[in-house]
Amino acid sequence: MKAVDIASILSGKYTDERVLIRGWLHNMRSSGGIHFLLIRDGTGIIQCTMKKNTVKDEIFKEAKDLTQESSLEIIGSVREDKRAPRGYEIKVEDMKVFHRAEEGYPIAKKYHGPDFLLDNRHLWIRSQKMQTILRIRAKFLEAAREWFKANGFVEFHSPTIITAACEGGATLFPVKYFDREAYLTQSWQLYAEAAIASLGKIYTIAPSFRAEKSRTRRHLTEYWHLEVEIPWCDLKGIMKVQEDLLAYILDSLCEEMPGELEYLGRSPDELRRMKPPYERITYDKAVKILNEEGIFFKWGDDITWTHEKILTERFNKPFFITHFPKNVKAFYHKPDPERPKVTLSADLLAPEGYGEITGGGQRIDSLEELLERIKEEGLNPEDYKWYIDLRRYGSVPHSGFGLGVERTISWICKLEHIRDAIAFPRLINRVYP
Ligand code: NSS
């Protein structure tokens, strides 16, 4: 007999049929001559009722002493039953135990602190909360890939081990590379700028690394970065791409995972209301708003999380902040020809206090301008030799952005801390498990 998944049973596909399922014992209780086994298989959870007189004696006995998280196989018939936790149950006819889990599964039904759950992350990812977030995350990336495919983008991969900073030296992770020093990549961007002349419109979904020295609710040291680079695209164009992509992903999630979103406290209707166009405010306007709110903030200061939180209170859907000053953005951002103090840059901020989820904009395409900015930033042009070369051989106006996958998932799933948007978070004080 072929195993079927619990999700299709719960969708009604196997009602009144005999099925075989495989999974883990999520929970169990016994009452009178019946065991109620909750089985989880990764696609869902279903109640299986085992009556004393409908299975062999030794099976009924074995079930009685089963431990939480034991792995097993069950054969039985599916019944629709409104009293069952998810509307369906399986009347057990036979059971095979693959592995009887040890007694004392560390994660009990009581309150556990965050450190305990992080230490036991390898087990905690089985929880319904983590399972739901990880499924939404997978669907998020699946939908993104669908959108890229439908819109003619090619997936492109850049190296993880690199030699020059994209986003400033302060957060570079050094790697001993034989007899020299190299670093872990902060972004795919510089290589993407080389690849647009080979492939046209491109994207990636890959890990980026930042040696973030502070403990915050929105910084990981290893995070997944969804990045896009497009030739012949300006600032306006790249903002439109972000709107279209995000709108498609949000629609897909609301359409395909409404129950999962609700479970995490996010109403799909709320997300549906956050349709583009997203408002654009300039950095200048953001400074004005902050000052109106009584915050001491000078033009030229960097907008931090505390500032973003205040700004997000004025919006009920994502919004862009554009035209950041040169000094708060990386060297590659194109200065605005009409006002060279500011750059053709844009960050997308999520509402409800979440703040920045993407960063990007138009890149410098002129050789002279790039050399000047590299000098101004005190960078060594030797380190960027190949990157500078791109402005010698067929340079074009081009733009791109990077979206922090975990930041965006945190917002969509209304998470309190970014660590729950990834299975095994890497934080300043955590690289285990
Ligand atoms: O530094 S960014 O703002 N921009 C870049 O890296 C560009 N080189 C991307 C590009 O144009 N291709 O980072 C982009 C996003 C940012 O908006 C966050 O959402 C996310 O990456 N990000 C992070 N997420 C989690 N943890 C950390 N430490 C982190 N740093 C950035």
mmCIF file of N, CA, C and O in Angstrom, residues 229-243 280-283 320-324 329 333-337 342-348 358-365 397-401:
data_model
loop_
_atom_site.group_PDB
_atom_site.id
_atom_site.type_symbol
_atom_site.label_atom_id
_atom_site.label_comp_id
_atom_site.label_asym_id
_atom_site.label_seq_id
_atom_site.Cartn_x
_atom_site.Cartn_y
_atom_site.Cartn_z
ATOM 1 N N GLU A 229 18.817 42.334 -10.342
ATOM 2 C CA GLU A 229 19.592 43.354 -11.053
ATOM 3 C C GLU A 229 19.057 43.438 -12.485
ATOM 4 O O GLU A 229 18.823 42.393 -13.117
ATOM 5 N N ILE A 230 18.856 44.646 -12.983
ATOM 6 C CA ILE A 230 18.233 44.809 -14.300
ATOM 7 C C ILE A 230 18.959 45.895 -15.112
ATOM 8 O O ILE A 230 19.098 47.028 -14.643
ATOM 9 N N PRO A 231 19.400 45.533 -16.342
ATOM 10 C CA PRO A 231 20.003 46.565 -17.185
ATOM 11 C C PRO A 231 18.926 47.488 -17.760
ATOM 12 O O PRO A 231 17.772 47.080 -17.898
ATOM 13 N N TRP A 232 19.302 48.688 -18.130
ATOM 14 C CA TRP A 232 18.376 49.697 -18.668
ATOM 15 C C TRP A 232 17.168 49.874 -17.748
ATOM 16 O O TRP A 232 16.024 49.869 -18.179
ATOM 17 N N CYS A 233 17.456 50.024 -16.477
ATOM 18 C CA CYS A 233 16.364 50.205 -15.510
ATOM 19 C C CYS A 233 16.785 51.336 -14.576
ATOM 20 O O CYS A 233 17.936 51.383 -14.134
ATOM 21 N N ASP A 234 15.856 52.262 -14.305
ATOM 22 C CA ASP A 234 16.196 53.369 -13.409
ATOM 23 C C ASP A 234 15.534 53.165 -12.045
ATOM 24 O O ASP A 234 14.909 52.131 -11.794
ATOM 25 N N LEU A 235 15.680 54.169 -11.195
ATOM 26 C CA LEU A 235 15.155 54.055 -9.820
ATOM 27 C C LEU A 235 13.655 53.763 -9.817
ATOM 28 O O LEU A 235 13.178 52.876 -9.102
ATOM 29 N N LYS A 236 12.925 54.519 -10.655
ATOM 30 C CA LYS A 236 11.470 54.330 -10.720
ATOM 31 C C LYS A 236 11.141 52.892 -11.117
ATOM 32 O O LYS A 236 10.262 52.244 -10.556
ATOM 33 N N GLY A 237 11.880 52.410 -12.136
ATOM 34 C CA GLY A 237 11.653 51.065 -12.666
ATOM 35 C C GLY A 237 11.882 50.003 -11.604
ATOM 36 O O GLY A 237 11.111 49.051 -11.481
ATOM 37 N N ILE A 238 12.925 50.169 -10.810
ATOM 38 C CA ILE A 238 13.249 49.124 -9.841
ATOM 39 C C ILE A 238 12.243 49.130 -8.677
ATOM 40 O O ILE A 238 11.962 48.084 -8.075
ATOM 41 N N MET A 239 11.666 50.296 -8.389
ATOM 42 C CA MET A 239 10.629 50.340 -7.340
ATOM 43 C C MET A 239 9.373 49.615 -7.819
ATOM 44 O O MET A 239 8.722 48.896 -7.070
ATOM 45 N N LYS A 240 9.064 49.781 -9.102
ATOM 46 C CA LYS A 240 7.886 49.124 -9.675
ATOM 47 C C LYS A 240 8.058 47.587 -9.625
ATOM 48 O O LYS A 240 7.117 46.852 -9.319
ATOM 49 N N VAL A 241 9.281 47.133 -9.930
ATOM 50 C CA VAL A 241 9.547 45.686 -9.880
ATOM 51 C C VAL A 241 9.288 45.158 -8.458
ATOM 52 O O VAL A 241 8.662 44.113 -8.261
ATOM 53 N N GLN A 242 9.746 45.907 -7.459
ATOM 54 C CA GLN A 242 9.551 45.464 -6.072
ATOM 55 C C GLN A 242 8.069 45.398 -5.722
ATOM 56 O O GLN A 242 7.607 44.468 -5.070
ATOM 57 N N GLU A 243 7.325 46.393 -6.156
ATOM 58 C CA GLU A 243 5.882 46.407 -5.888
ATOM 59 C C GLU A 243 5.201 45.198 -6.528
ATOM 60 O O GLU A 243 4.402 44.505 -5.893
ATOM 61 N N ARG A 280 5.744 56.735 -1.918
ATOM 62 C CA ARG A 280 7.176 57.045 -1.908
ATOM 63 C C ARG A 280 7.358 58.345 -1.161
ATOM 64 O O ARG A 280 6.732 59.348 -1.502
ATOM 65 N N ILE A 281 8.224 58.345 -0.142
ATOM 66 C CA ILE A 281 8.584 59.612 0.497
ATOM 67 C C ILE A 281 10.099 59.767 0.373
ATOM 68 O O ILE A 281 10.830 58.788 0.377
ATOM 69 N N THR A 282 10.537 61.009 0.256
ATOM 70 C CA THR A 282 11.984 61.213 0.151
ATOM 71 C C THR A 282 12.584 61.167 1.554
ATOM 72 O O THR A 282 11.873 61.312 2.556
ATOM 73 N N TYR A 283 13.884 60.999 1.581
ATOM 74 C CA TYR A 283 14.621 61.070 2.852
ATOM 75 C C TYR A 283 14.328 62.413 3.530
ATOM 76 O O TYR A 283 14.096 62.471 4.743
ATOM 77 N N PHE A 320 8.099 53.372 0.361
ATOM 78 C CA PHE A 320 9.520 53.570 0.037
ATOM 79 C C PHE A 320 10.033 54.862 0.658
ATOM 80 O O PHE A 320 9.316 55.864 0.687
ATOM 81 N N ILE A 321 11.282 54.822 1.093
ATOM 82 C CA ILE A 321 12.010 56.072 1.375
ATOM 83 C C ILE A 321 13.072 56.172 0.278
ATOM 84 O O ILE A 321 13.801 55.200 0.025
ATOM 85 N N THR A 322 13.115 57.315 -0.396
ATOM 86 C CA THR A 322 14.018 57.447 -1.544
ATOM 87 C C THR A 322 15.022 58.586 -1.316
ATOM 88 O O THR A 322 14.869 59.365 -0.376
ATOM 89 N N HIS A 323 16.006 58.647 -2.205
ATOM 90 C CA HIS A 323 16.972 59.751 -2.235
ATOM 91 C C HIS A 323 17.697 59.972 -0.905
ATOM 92 O O HIS A 323 17.654 61.068 -0.337
ATOM 93 N N PHE A 324 18.353 58.925 -0.433
ATOM 94 C CA PHE A 324 19.173 59.036 0.776
ATOM 95 C C PHE A 324 20.444 59.834 0.463
ATOM 96 O O PHE A 324 20.969 59.770 -0.658
ATOM 97 N N LYS A 329 24.841 55.845 2.289
ATOM 98 C CA LYS A 329 24.658 54.719 1.367
ATOM 99 C C LYS A 329 26.008 54.256 0.808
ATOM 100 O O LYS A 329 26.954 55.035 0.745
ATOM 101 N N HIS A 333 25.998 53.599 -5.207
ATOM 102 C CA HIS A 333 24.723 54.287 -5.482
ATOM 103 C C HIS A 333 24.943 55.521 -6.360
ATOM 104 O O HIS A 333 25.824 56.333 -6.084
ATOM 105 N N LYS A 334 24.121 55.678 -7.374
ATOM 106 C CA LYS A 334 24.288 56.794 -8.313
ATOM 107 C C LYS A 334 23.812 58.102 -7.685
ATOM 108 O O LYS A 334 22.654 58.209 -7.267
ATOM 109 N N PRO A 335 24.692 59.110 -7.629
ATOM 110 C CA PRO A 335 24.229 60.416 -7.150
ATOM 111 C C PRO A 335 23.173 60.978 -8.113
ATOM 112 O O PRO A 335 23.258 60.751 -9.329
ATOM 113 N N ASP A 336 22.183 61.647 -7.567
ATOM 114 C CA ASP A 336 21.115 62.225 -8.383
ATOM 115 C C ASP A 336 21.708 63.369 -9.214
ATOM 116 O O ASP A 336 22.219 64.344 -8.643
ATOM 117 N N PRO A 337 21.672 63.284 -10.566
ATOM 118 C CA PRO A 337 22.290 64.343 -11.381
ATOM 119 C C PRO A 337 21.721 65.722 -11.062
ATOM 120 O O PRO A 337 22.423 66.726 -11.189
ATOM 121 N N VAL A 342 22.398 63.755 -2.887
ATOM 122 C CA VAL A 342 21.572 62.572 -2.586
ATOM 123 C C VAL A 342 21.741 61.535 -3.698
ATOM 124 O O VAL A 342 22.221 61.847 -4.788
ATOM 125 N N THR A 343 21.345 60.310 -3.390
ATOM 126 C CA THR A 343 21.527 59.210 -4.345
ATOM 127 C C THR A 343 20.171 58.747 -4.882
ATOM 128 O O THR A 343 19.127 58.985 -4.260
ATOM 129 N N LEU A 344 20.228 58.049 -6.017
ATOM 130 C CA LEU A 344 19.001 57.480 -6.586
ATOM 131 C C LEU A 344 18.764 56.124 -5.901
ATOM 132 O O LEU A 344 18.893 55.062 -6.496
ATOM 133 N N SER A 345 18.451 56.201 -4.622
ATOM 134 C CA SER A 345 18.323 54.986 -3.804
ATOM 135 C C SER A 345 16.916 54.880 -3.250
ATOM 136 O O SER A 345 16.197 55.876 -3.161
ATOM 137 N N ALA A 346 16.540 53.671 -2.860
ATOM 138 C CA ALA A 346 15.220 53.467 -2.245
ATOM 139 C C ALA A 346 15.261 52.264 -1.315
ATOM 140 O O ALA A 346 15.784 51.210 -1.676
ATOM 141 N N ASP A 347 14.723 52.448 -0.126
ATOM 142 C CA ASP A 347 14.492 51.324 0.789
ATOM 143 C C ASP A 347 12.992 51.121 0.861
ATOM 144 O O ASP A 347 12.241 52.098 0.873
ATOM 145 N N LEU A 348 12.567 49.868 0.924
ATOM 146 C CA LEU A 348 11.143 49.599 1.133
ATOM 147 C C LEU A 348 10.946 49.234 2.604
ATOM 148 O O LEU A 348 11.669 48.379 3.130
ATOM 149 N N THR A 358 13.740 45.991 2.137
ATOM 150 C CA THR A 358 14.613 45.947 0.960
ATOM 151 C C THR A 358 15.481 47.204 0.919
ATOM 152 O O THR A 358 15.131 48.238 1.488
ATOM 153 N N GLY A 359 16.593 47.073 0.195
ATOM 154 C CA GLY A 359 17.455 48.230 -0.044
ATOM 155 C C GLY A 359 17.959 48.131 -1.472
ATOM 156 O O GLY A 359 18.273 47.039 -1.941
ATOM 157 N N GLY A 360 18.023 49.250 -2.160
ATOM 158 C CA GLY A 360 18.519 49.186 -3.534
ATOM 159 C C GLY A 360 18.426 50.527 -4.215
ATOM 160 O O GLY A 360 18.320 51.562 -3.562
ATOM 161 N N GLY A 361 18.473 50.494 -5.553
ATOM 162 C CA GLY A 361 18.386 51.734 -6.316
ATOM 163 C C GLY A 361 19.178 51.639 -7.600
ATOM 164 O O GLY A 361 19.523 50.540 -8.061
ATOM 165 N N GLN A 362 19.472 52.814 -8.145
ATOM 166 C CA GLN A 362 20.212 52.874 -9.409
ATOM 167 C C GLN A 362 21.711 52.924 -9.112
ATOM 168 O O GLN A 362 22.131 53.553 -8.135
ATOM 169 N N ARG A 363 22.485 52.248 -9.966
ATOM 170 C CA ARG A 363 23.925 52.152 -9.741
ATOM 171 C C ARG A 363 24.661 53.201 -10.570
ATOM 172 O O ARG A 363 24.164 53.620 -11.638
ATOM 173 N N ILE A 364 25.870 53.543 -10.150
ATOM 174 C CA ILE A 364 26.699 54.451 -10.953
ATOM 175 C C ILE A 364 27.063 53.731 -12.245
ATOM 176 O O ILE A 364 27.508 52.579 -12.205
ATOM 177 N N ASP A 365 26.863 54.395 -13.405
ATOM 178 C CA ASP A 365 27.269 53.737 -14.650
ATOM 179 C C ASP A 365 28.470 54.420 -15.310
ATOM 180 O O ASP A 365 29.031 53.888 -16.265
ATOM 181 N N PRO A 397 22.767 52.206 -17.958
ATOM 182 C CA PRO A 397 22.047 52.537 -16.723
ATOM 183 C C PRO A 397 21.470 51.231 -16.171
ATOM 184 O O PRO A 397 20.912 50.437 -16.935
ATOM 185 N N HIS A 398 21.619 50.981 -14.896
ATOM 186 C CA HIS A 398 21.071 49.739 -14.331
ATOM 187 C C HIS A 398 20.753 49.912 -12.858
ATOM 188 O O HIS A 398 21.323 50.775 -12.187
ATOM 189 N N SER A 399 19.842 49.072 -12.404
ATOM 190 C CA SER A 399 19.360 49.181 -11.025
ATOM 191 C C SER A 399 19.102 47.799 -10.460
ATOM 192 O O SER A 399 18.963 46.830 -11.206
ATOM 193 N N GLY A 400 18.998 47.751 -9.147
ATOM 194 C CA GLY A 400 18.711 46.475 -8.497
ATOM 195 C C GLY A 400 18.295 46.696 -7.061
ATOM 196 O O GLY A 400 18.257 47.828 -6.568
ATOM 197 N N PHE A 401 17.989 45.610 -6.385
ATOM 198 C CA PHE A 401 17.662 45.698 -4.952
ATOM 199 C C PHE A 401 17.904 44.350 -4.297
ATOM 200 O O PHE A 401 18.049 43.323 -4.975
#
